mmCIF file of C-alpha atoms in Angstrom:
data_model
loop_
_atom_site.group_PDB
_atom_site.id
_atom_site.type_symbol
_atom_site.label_atom_id
_atom_site.label_comp_id
_atom_site.label_asym_id
_atom_site.label_seq_id
_atom_site.Cartn_x
_atom_site.Cartn_y
_atom_site.Cartn_z
ATOM 1 C CA GLU Z 265 -117.039 -64.589 -105.953
ATOM 2 C CA LYS Z 266 -116.693 -60.700 -105.584
ATOM 3 C CA ASP Z 267 -114.935 -58.900 -108.678
ATOM 4 C CA GLU Z 268 -112.320 -56.046 -107.829
ATOM 5 C CA ASN Z 269 -111.752 -53.582 -109.795
ATOM 6 C CA ILE Z 270 -108.894 -51.602 -110.630
ATOM 7 C CA LYS Z 271 -110.276 -49.086 -112.883
ATOM 8 C CA LEU Z 272 -109.209 -50.574 -116.313
ATOM 9 C CA PHE Z 273 -109.705 -54.100 -115.881
ATOM 10 C CA THR Z 274 -111.095 -56.300 -113.881
ATOM 11 C CA ILE Z 275 -109.429 -59.184 -111.064
ATOM 12 C CA THR Z 276 -111.002 -61.834 -109.077
ATOM 13 C CA LYS Z 277 -109.722 -61.877 -104.847
ATOM 14 C CA GLN Z 278 -107.748 -65.260 -106.757
ATOM 15 C CA GLU Z 279 -105.884 -63.373 -109.289
ATOM 16 C CA LYS Z 280 -104.938 -60.219 -107.081
ATOM 17 C CA GLU Z 281 -103.376 -62.946 -104.361
ATOM 18 C CA LYS Z 282 -101.479 -64.045 -107.743
ATOM 19 C CA LEU Z 283 -100.646 -61.015 -108.386
ATOM 20 C CA LEU Z 284 -99.492 -59.629 -105.295
ATOM 21 C CA SER Z 285 -97.366 -63.094 -104.897
ATOM 22 C CA GLN Z 286 -95.727 -62.377 -108.651
ATOM 23 C CA GLU Z 287 -97.327 -65.972 -109.800
ATOM 24 C CA ILE Z 288 -98.579 -64.182 -112.249
ATOM 25 C CA LEU Z 289 -97.874 -61.079 -114.380
ATOM 26 C CA PRO Z 290 -100.787 -57.973 -114.782
ATOM 27 C CA PHE Z 291 -99.949 -58.025 -118.132
ATOM 28 C CA GLU Z 292 -100.888 -61.855 -118.501
ATOM 29 C CA ILE Z 293 -104.439 -60.425 -116.526
ATOM 30 C CA MET Z 294 -105.250 -57.635 -119.101
ATOM 31 C CA ASN Z 295 -104.120 -59.753 -122.508
ATOM 32 C CA ARG Z 296 -106.699 -62.244 -121.812
ATOM 33 C CA GLN Z 297 -109.384 -60.022 -121.030
ATOM 34 C CA ILE Z 298 -109.056 -57.785 -124.369
ATOM 35 C CA GLU Z 299 -109.034 -61.355 -125.775
ATOM 36 C CA GLN Z 300 -112.199 -62.016 -124.095
ATOM 37 C CA GLU Z 301 -113.947 -58.585 -125.240
ATOM 38 C CA ILE Z 302 -112.582 -59.336 -128.897
ATOM 39 C CA GLU Z 303 -114.546 -62.676 -128.751
ATOM 40 C CA LYS Z 304 -117.619 -60.508 -127.788
ATOM 41 C CA ASN Z 305 -117.081 -58.518 -131.017
ATOM 42 C CA ARG Z 306 -115.987 -55.551 -129.112
ATOM 43 C CA LYS Z 307 -113.525 -52.887 -130.118
ATOM 44 C CA VAL Z 308 -111.176 -52.160 -126.998
ATOM 45 C CA VAL Z 309 -109.784 -48.594 -126.378
ATOM 46 C CA ILE Z 310 -107.697 -48.344 -123.514
ATOM 47 C CA VAL Z 311 -107.780 -44.680 -121.890
ATOM 48 C CA ILE Z 312 -105.093 -43.759 -119.378
ATOM 49 C CA ASP Z 313 -104.959 -40.259 -118.221
ATOM 50 C CA GLU Z 314 -102.702 -38.235 -116.740
ATOM 51 C CA LEU Z 315 -99.692 -40.813 -117.458
ATOM 52 C CA GLN Z 316 -97.271 -39.232 -115.829
ATOM 53 C CA SER Z 317 -97.940 -40.168 -112.455
ATOM 54 C CA LEU Z 318 -96.606 -43.432 -112.969
ATOM 55 C CA LYS Z 319 -93.045 -41.697 -113.616
ATOM 56 C CA GLY Z 320 -90.296 -43.486 -111.037
ATOM 57 C CA ILE Z 321 -92.511 -46.448 -110.018
ATOM 58 C CA TYR Z 322 -90.634 -49.312 -110.653
ATOM 59 C CA ILE Z 323 -91.518 -52.912 -111.373
ATOM 60 C CA ASP Z 324 -88.326 -55.015 -110.342
ATOM 61 C CA ASP Z 325 -84.829 -52.608 -109.771
ATOM 62 C CA GLU Z 326 -84.572 -51.805 -113.564
ATOM 63 C CA GLN Z 327 -87.413 -51.963 -114.865
ATOM 64 C CA MET Z 328 -89.832 -49.400 -115.003
ATOM 65 C CA LEU Z 329 -93.552 -49.388 -115.312
ATOM 66 C CA PHE Z 330 -94.434 -46.684 -117.734
ATOM 67 C CA GLN Z 331 -91.854 -48.213 -119.817
ATOM 68 C CA GLU Z 332 -92.970 -51.968 -119.611
ATOM 69 C CA LEU Z 333 -96.415 -50.925 -120.084
ATOM 70 C CA ILE Z 334 -95.930 -48.960 -123.358
ATOM 71 C CA ASN Z 335 -94.163 -51.589 -124.587
ATOM 72 C CA TYR Z 336 -96.815 -53.999 -124.201
ATOM 73 C CA PHE Z 337 -99.279 -51.312 -125.371
ATOM 74 C CA VAL Z 338 -97.390 -51.012 -128.617
ATOM 75 C CA ARG Z 339 -97.165 -54.862 -129.108
ATOM 76 C CA ILE Z 340 -101.147 -54.927 -128.923
ATOM 77 C CA THR Z 341 -101.589 -51.950 -131.265
ATOM 78 C CA LYS Z 342 -99.499 -52.223 -133.491
ATOM 79 C CA VAL Z 343 -98.172 -55.867 -133.702
ATOM 80 C CA GLU Z 344 -100.925 -57.637 -132.929
ATOM 81 C CA HIS Z 345 -103.607 -55.258 -133.630
ATOM 82 C CA LYS Z 346 -105.923 -55.957 -130.403
ATOM 83 C CA ALA Z 347 -106.701 -52.652 -129.277
ATOM 84 C CA GLN Z 348 -106.436 -48.829 -129.582
ATOM 85 C CA VAL Z 349 -104.740 -47.212 -126.764
ATOM 86 C CA ILE Z 350 -105.214 -43.501 -125.782
ATOM 87 C CA LEU Z 351 -102.544 -41.961 -123.725
ATOM 88 C CA VAL Z 352 -103.267 -38.657 -121.596
ATOM 89 C CA THR Z 353 -100.944 -36.337 -119.615
ATOM 90 C CA SER Z 354 -101.156 -33.048 -118.836
ATOM 91 C CA ASN Z 355 -96.929 -32.956 -118.564
ATOM 92 C CA ALA Z 356 -96.122 -32.837 -122.295
ATOM 93 C CA TYR Z 357 -92.094 -32.835 -121.220
ATOM 94 C CA PHE Z 358 -92.979 -36.081 -119.889
ATOM 95 C CA ILE Z 359 -94.363 -37.423 -123.701
ATOM 96 C CA GLU Z 360 -90.308 -36.752 -125.362
ATOM 97 C CA GLU Z 361 -88.922 -38.849 -122.197
ATOM 98 C CA ILE Z 362 -91.395 -41.683 -123.473
ATOM 99 C CA PHE Z 363 -90.768 -41.491 -126.831
ATOM 100 C CA THR Z 364 -87.075 -41.427 -125.776
ATOM 101 C CA ASP Z 365 -86.910 -44.490 -123.488
ATOM 102 C CA THR Z 366 -89.851 -46.702 -125.022
ATOM 103 C CA LYS Z 367 -90.719 -47.929 -128.533
ATOM 104 C CA LEU Z 368 -93.163 -45.330 -128.483
ATOM 105 C CA GLU Z 369 -91.693 -43.547 -131.265
ATOM 106 C CA GLY Z 370 -92.572 -44.081 -134.923
ATOM 107 C CA ALA Z 371 -95.690 -46.363 -133.485
ATOM 108 C CA ALA Z 372 -97.716 -43.322 -132.030
ATOM 109 C CA GLU Z 373 -99.544 -40.212 -133.379
ATOM 110 C CA PHE Z 374 -98.946 -37.114 -130.995
ATOM 111 C CA VAL Z 375 -101.906 -34.820 -130.510
ATOM 112 C CA PHE Z 376 -101.327 -31.480 -128.982
ATOM 113 C CA LEU Z 377 -104.468 -29.605 -127.613
ATOM 114 C CA ASP Z 378 -104.037 -26.445 -126.582
ATOM 115 C CA TYR Z 379 -106.648 -24.041 -124.849
ATOM 116 C CA LEU Z 380 -109.006 -22.123 -127.502
ATOM 117 C CA ASP Z 381 -107.626 -18.881 -129.453
ATOM 118 C CA ASP Z 382 -108.690 -15.252 -128.894
ATOM 119 C CA ALA Z 383 -110.461 -15.626 -132.124
ATOM 120 C CA GLU Z 384 -112.502 -18.549 -131.074
ATOM 121 C CA VAL Z 385 -113.082 -16.949 -127.291
ATOM 122 C CA TYR Z 386 -114.321 -14.074 -129.179
ATOM 123 C CA ALA Z 387 -116.709 -15.414 -131.276
ATOM 124 C CA TRP Z 388 -118.238 -17.176 -128.433
ATOM 125 C CA LEU Z 389 -118.901 -14.894 -126.077
ATOM 126 C CA LEU Z 390 -119.819 -12.342 -128.355
ATOM 127 C CA LYS Z 391 -122.814 -15.291 -129.180
ATOM 128 C CA ARG Z 392 -123.359 -14.836 -125.096
ATOM 129 C CA LYS Z 393 -124.310 -11.275 -125.356
ATOM 130 C CA PHE Z 394 -120.693 -10.066 -123.445
ATOM 131 C CA GLU Z 395 -119.846 -6.700 -123.971
ATOM 132 C CA GLU Z 396 -116.821 -5.565 -126.094
ATOM 133 C CA LYS Z 397 -115.254 -3.902 -123.807
ATOM 134 C CA GLU Z 398 -116.137 -7.006 -121.378
ATOM 135 C CA ILE Z 399 -114.821 -9.345 -124.044
ATOM 136 C CA GLU Z 400 -111.546 -7.131 -123.905
ATOM 137 C CA TYR Z 401 -110.805 -8.003 -120.561
ATOM 138 C CA ILE Z 402 -111.860 -11.229 -120.118
ATOM 139 C CA LEU Z 403 -109.427 -12.152 -123.404
ATOM 140 C CA ASP Z 404 -106.410 -10.021 -121.612
ATOM 141 C CA LYS Z 405 -107.107 -12.182 -118.054
ATOM 142 C CA VAL Z 406 -108.296 -14.932 -118.894
ATOM 143 C CA GLY Z 407 -107.351 -15.576 -122.255
ATOM 144 C CA GLY Z 408 -108.752 -19.403 -123.913
ATOM 145 C CA TYR Z 409 -108.644 -21.024 -120.664
ATOM 146 C CA ASN Z 410 -112.065 -23.339 -121.160
ATOM 147 C CA TRP Z 411 -113.157 -24.056 -117.306
ATOM 148 C CA LEU Z 412 -112.911 -20.354 -116.281
ATOM 149 C CA LEU Z 413 -114.763 -19.057 -119.402
ATOM 150 C CA MET Z 414 -117.638 -21.508 -118.883
ATOM 151 C CA GLN Z 415 -117.333 -20.918 -115.217
ATOM 152 C CA ILE Z 416 -117.417 -16.635 -116.312
ATOM 153 C CA ILE Z 417 -120.657 -17.119 -118.993
ATOM 154 C CA MET Z 418 -122.598 -19.034 -116.482
ATOM 155 C CA ARG Z 419 -122.494 -16.382 -113.842
ATOM 156 C CA LYS Z 420 -122.941 -13.888 -116.230
ATOM 157 C CA LYS Z 421 -126.413 -15.524 -117.379
ATOM 158 C CA LYS Z 422 -127.187 -15.629 -113.763
ATOM 159 C CA ASN Z 423 -126.298 -11.765 -113.535
ATOM 160 C CA GLU Z 424 -124.142 -12.545 -111.080
ATOM 161 C CA ASP Z 425 -120.202 -11.297 -110.725
ATOM 162 C CA TRP Z 426 -118.208 -12.907 -112.893
ATOM 163 C CA GLN Z 427 -115.521 -10.914 -112.544
ATOM 164 C CA GLN Z 428 -114.463 -12.269 -108.921
ATOM 165 C CA LEU Z 429 -114.088 -15.476 -110.575
ATOM 166 C CA ILE Z 430 -110.694 -13.931 -112.445
ATOM 167 C CA LYS Z 431 -110.092 -12.099 -109.608
ATOM 168 C CA ASN Z 432 -109.443 -15.575 -107.513
ATOM 169 C CA ALA Z 433 -108.154 -17.145 -110.376
ATOM 170 C CA ILE Z 434 -105.111 -14.905 -110.224
ATOM 171 C CA THR Z 435 -104.758 -14.936 -106.663
ATOM 172 C CA GLN Z 436 -105.190 -18.441 -106.447
ATOM 173 C CA SER Z 437 -102.547 -18.820 -109.555
ATOM 174 C CA LYS Z 438 -100.147 -16.560 -107.734
ATOM 175 C CA GLY Z 439 -100.557 -18.480 -104.626
ATOM 176 C CA LYS Z 440 -99.618 -21.324 -106.302
ATOM 177 C CA VAL Z 441 -96.038 -20.010 -107.488
ATOM 178 C CA ILE Z 442 -95.345 -18.919 -104.002
ATOM 179 C CA THR Z 443 -95.889 -22.371 -101.869
ATOM 180 C CA ALA Z 444 -93.846 -23.883 -104.706
ATOM 181 C CA VAL Z 445 -90.953 -21.314 -104.615
ATOM 182 C CA ASN Z 446 -90.916 -21.114 -100.932
ATOM 183 C CA HIS Z 447 -90.470 -25.147 -100.327
ATOM 184 C CA ILE Z 448 -87.502 -25.033 -102.183
ATOM 185 C CA GLU Z 449 -84.875 -25.555 -99.895
ATOM 186 C CA ASP Z 450 -81.887 -24.796 -102.094
ATOM 187 C CA THR Z 451 -81.287 -20.981 -102.117
ATOM 188 C CA LYS Z 452 -79.428 -21.267 -105.428
ATOM 189 C CA PHE Z 453 -81.852 -23.149 -107.198
ATOM 190 C CA LYS Z 454 -84.668 -20.759 -106.095
ATOM 191 C CA GLN Z 455 -82.710 -18.117 -106.785
ATOM 192 C CA LYS Z 456 -82.474 -20.242 -110.715
ATOM 193 C CA VAL Z 457 -86.397 -20.566 -110.143
ATOM 194 C CA ILE Z 458 -87.058 -16.769 -109.922
ATOM 195 C CA VAL Z 459 -84.850 -15.978 -112.761
ATOM 196 C CA ALA Z 460 -86.859 -18.093 -114.637
ATOM 197 C CA LEU Z 461 -90.392 -16.933 -113.709
ATOM 198 C CA LYS Z 462 -88.719 -13.328 -114.806
ATOM 199 C CA GLN Z 463 -87.504 -14.269 -118.388
ATOM 200 C CA LEU Z 464 -90.739 -15.959 -118.955
ATOM 201 C CA ILE Z 465 -92.641 -12.838 -117.678
ATOM 202 C CA ASN Z 466 -90.648 -11.047 -120.168
ATOM 203 C CA ASN Z 467 -91.400 -12.764 -122.776
ATOM 204 C CA LYS Z 468 -94.915 -12.406 -122.549
ATOM 205 C CA GLY Z 469 -95.152 -15.946 -120.987
ATOM 206 C CA GLU Z 470 -93.273 -18.308 -123.249
ATOM 207 C CA GLN Z 471 -89.889 -19.088 -123.883
ATOM 208 C CA ASN Z 472 -88.488 -21.000 -126.866
ATOM 209 C CA LEU Z 473 -86.535 -23.691 -125.902
ATOM 210 C CA ALA Z 474 -84.226 -23.855 -129.027
ATOM 211 C CA PHE Z 475 -83.186 -20.279 -127.977
ATOM 212 C CA GLY Z 476 -81.403 -19.725 -124.621
ATOM 213 C CA SER Z 477 -82.966 -22.867 -122.829
ATOM 214 C CA PHE Z 478 -83.700 -23.074 -118.776
ATOM 215 C CA ASP Z 479 -81.788 -25.588 -116.619
ATOM 216 C CA ARG Z 480 -82.793 -28.510 -116.965
ATOM 217 C CA LYS Z 481 -84.019 -28.846 -113.495
ATOM 218 C CA VAL Z 482 -85.717 -25.706 -113.411
ATOM 219 C CA LEU Z 483 -87.585 -26.757 -116.359
ATOM 220 C CA ASP Z 484 -88.893 -29.974 -114.675
ATOM 221 C CA PHE Z 485 -89.837 -28.110 -111.576
ATOM 222 C CA LEU Z 486 -91.883 -25.672 -113.043
ATOM 223 C CA ILE Z 487 -92.898 -28.041 -115.794
ATOM 224 C CA GLU Z 488 -94.156 -30.731 -112.417
ATOM 225 C CA ASN Z 489 -95.875 -27.919 -110.148
ATOM 226 C CA GLU Z 490 -97.449 -27.207 -113.644
ATOM 227 C CA ILE Z 491 -96.880 -23.341 -113.711
ATOM 228 C CA VAL Z 492 -95.814 -24.059 -117.366
ATOM 229 C CA PHE Z 493 -96.900 -26.915 -119.962
ATOM 230 C CA TYR Z 494 -94.381 -27.760 -122.668
ATOM 231 C CA ASP Z 495 -95.324 -27.536 -126.494
ATOM 232 C CA PRO Z 496 -93.187 -30.190 -128.207
ATOM 233 C CA VAL Z 497 -94.658 -29.058 -131.416
ATOM 234 C CA ASN Z 498 -93.165 -25.836 -131.469
ATOM 235 C CA ALA Z 499 -90.508 -26.516 -128.917
ATOM 236 C CA LYS Z 500 -91.636 -23.947 -126.406
ATOM 237 C CA LEU Z 501 -92.767 -23.482 -122.419
ATOM 238 C CA LYS Z 502 -95.548 -22.252 -121.900
ATOM 239 C CA ILE Z 503 -97.501 -20.397 -118.515
ATOM 240 C CA GLN Z 504 -100.589 -22.488 -118.138
ATOM 241 C CA PHE Z 505 -103.257 -20.457 -118.098
ATOM 242 C CA ARG Z 506 -103.616 -16.758 -118.339
ATOM 243 C CA PRO Z 507 -104.201 -15.894 -115.163
ATOM 244 C CA PHE Z 508 -100.772 -17.732 -114.150
ATOM 245 C CA TYR Z 509 -99.354 -14.984 -116.182
ATOM 246 C CA TYR Z 510 -100.657 -12.453 -113.434
ATOM 247 C CA GLY Z 511 -100.383 -14.430 -110.761
ATOM 248 C CA ILE Z 512 -96.623 -14.892 -111.551
ATOM 249 C CA LYS Z 513 -96.463 -11.137 -112.135
ATOM 250 C CA GLN Z 514 -98.385 -10.465 -108.588
ATOM 251 C CA ALA Z 515 -95.654 -12.908 -107.140
ATOM 252 C CA LEU Z 516 -93.057 -11.940 -108.561
ATOM 253 C CA SER Z 517 -93.776 -7.997 -107.430
ATOM 254 C CA GLU Z 518 -94.256 -9.139 -103.983
ATOM 255 C CA TYR Z 519 -89.966 -10.809 -104.250
ATOM 256 C CA GLN Z 520 -87.706 -8.872 -101.950
ATOM 257 C CA GLY Z 521 -84.298 -8.906 -101.875
ATOM 258 C CA THR Z 522 -83.474 -11.081 -98.842
ATOM 259 C CA THR Z 523 -80.270 -12.690 -97.003
ATOM 260 C CA GLU Z 524 -79.755 -16.420 -97.560
ATOM 261 C CA GLU Z 525 -81.494 -17.550 -94.788
ATOM 262 C CA GLU Z 526 -84.696 -15.386 -95.330
ATOM 263 C CA GLU Z 527 -87.784 -16.333 -97.695
ATOM 264 C CA TRP Z 528 -87.698 -15.797 -101.201
ATOM 265 C CA PHE Z 529 -91.408 -14.573 -101.045
ATOM 266 C CA PRO Z 530 -93.175 -13.447 -98.383
ATOM 267 C CA ASP Z 531 -95.752 -15.585 -96.567
#
């Protein structure tokens, strides 16, 4: 009988049938397999990435999947000491919801991973033989956006046009903003989003939520579309990365005053 892999744990076909018929709960299978690993003197570490993808999924009419899952994780870590659990999300605002809606508060440590700061980027690029004016350009347009920095360095090594990578990143960011806003059907809400984007640009890509907070729906929209991320340590909104800042600026520069029936952004 072949086993089936469901990312974190392995189930047999028979167990799958019982799960589908609700004869057993997934937590029972998870618990049994964790205990099997412990019997083999193995440390159990469970990692779940993009936790926010579980948002809105219900086990039944009342129980949300992520709530039950996290409460289970609290039990196996803090109460039973069977495992360690690492939860990763690109939506830090969702983390605050989790702390409020589950037993996670007081039972977990929050670690905020940001992009590289300018000093780190400067030292990194200097070691890789970038000229001062090139470093200044990259700091301005890219900042500490790790992935793009790596691509730039690889292009530089091959004597290829690395500046085009930056231009492409800005253009793609602009397109993402325009597409997201154009999909908003409610004209008044669309205008609120545009005002929020302008506010972010005027504040150099940041917004302190303690002073002049955005409308909650606008906040959710910007975060869910990965235009901004939430820094829960400092209660700030920040534009995802530096190319996005310039992408938003370009998108806003194309904004034209229109009637309610027309698009807020051009196609």
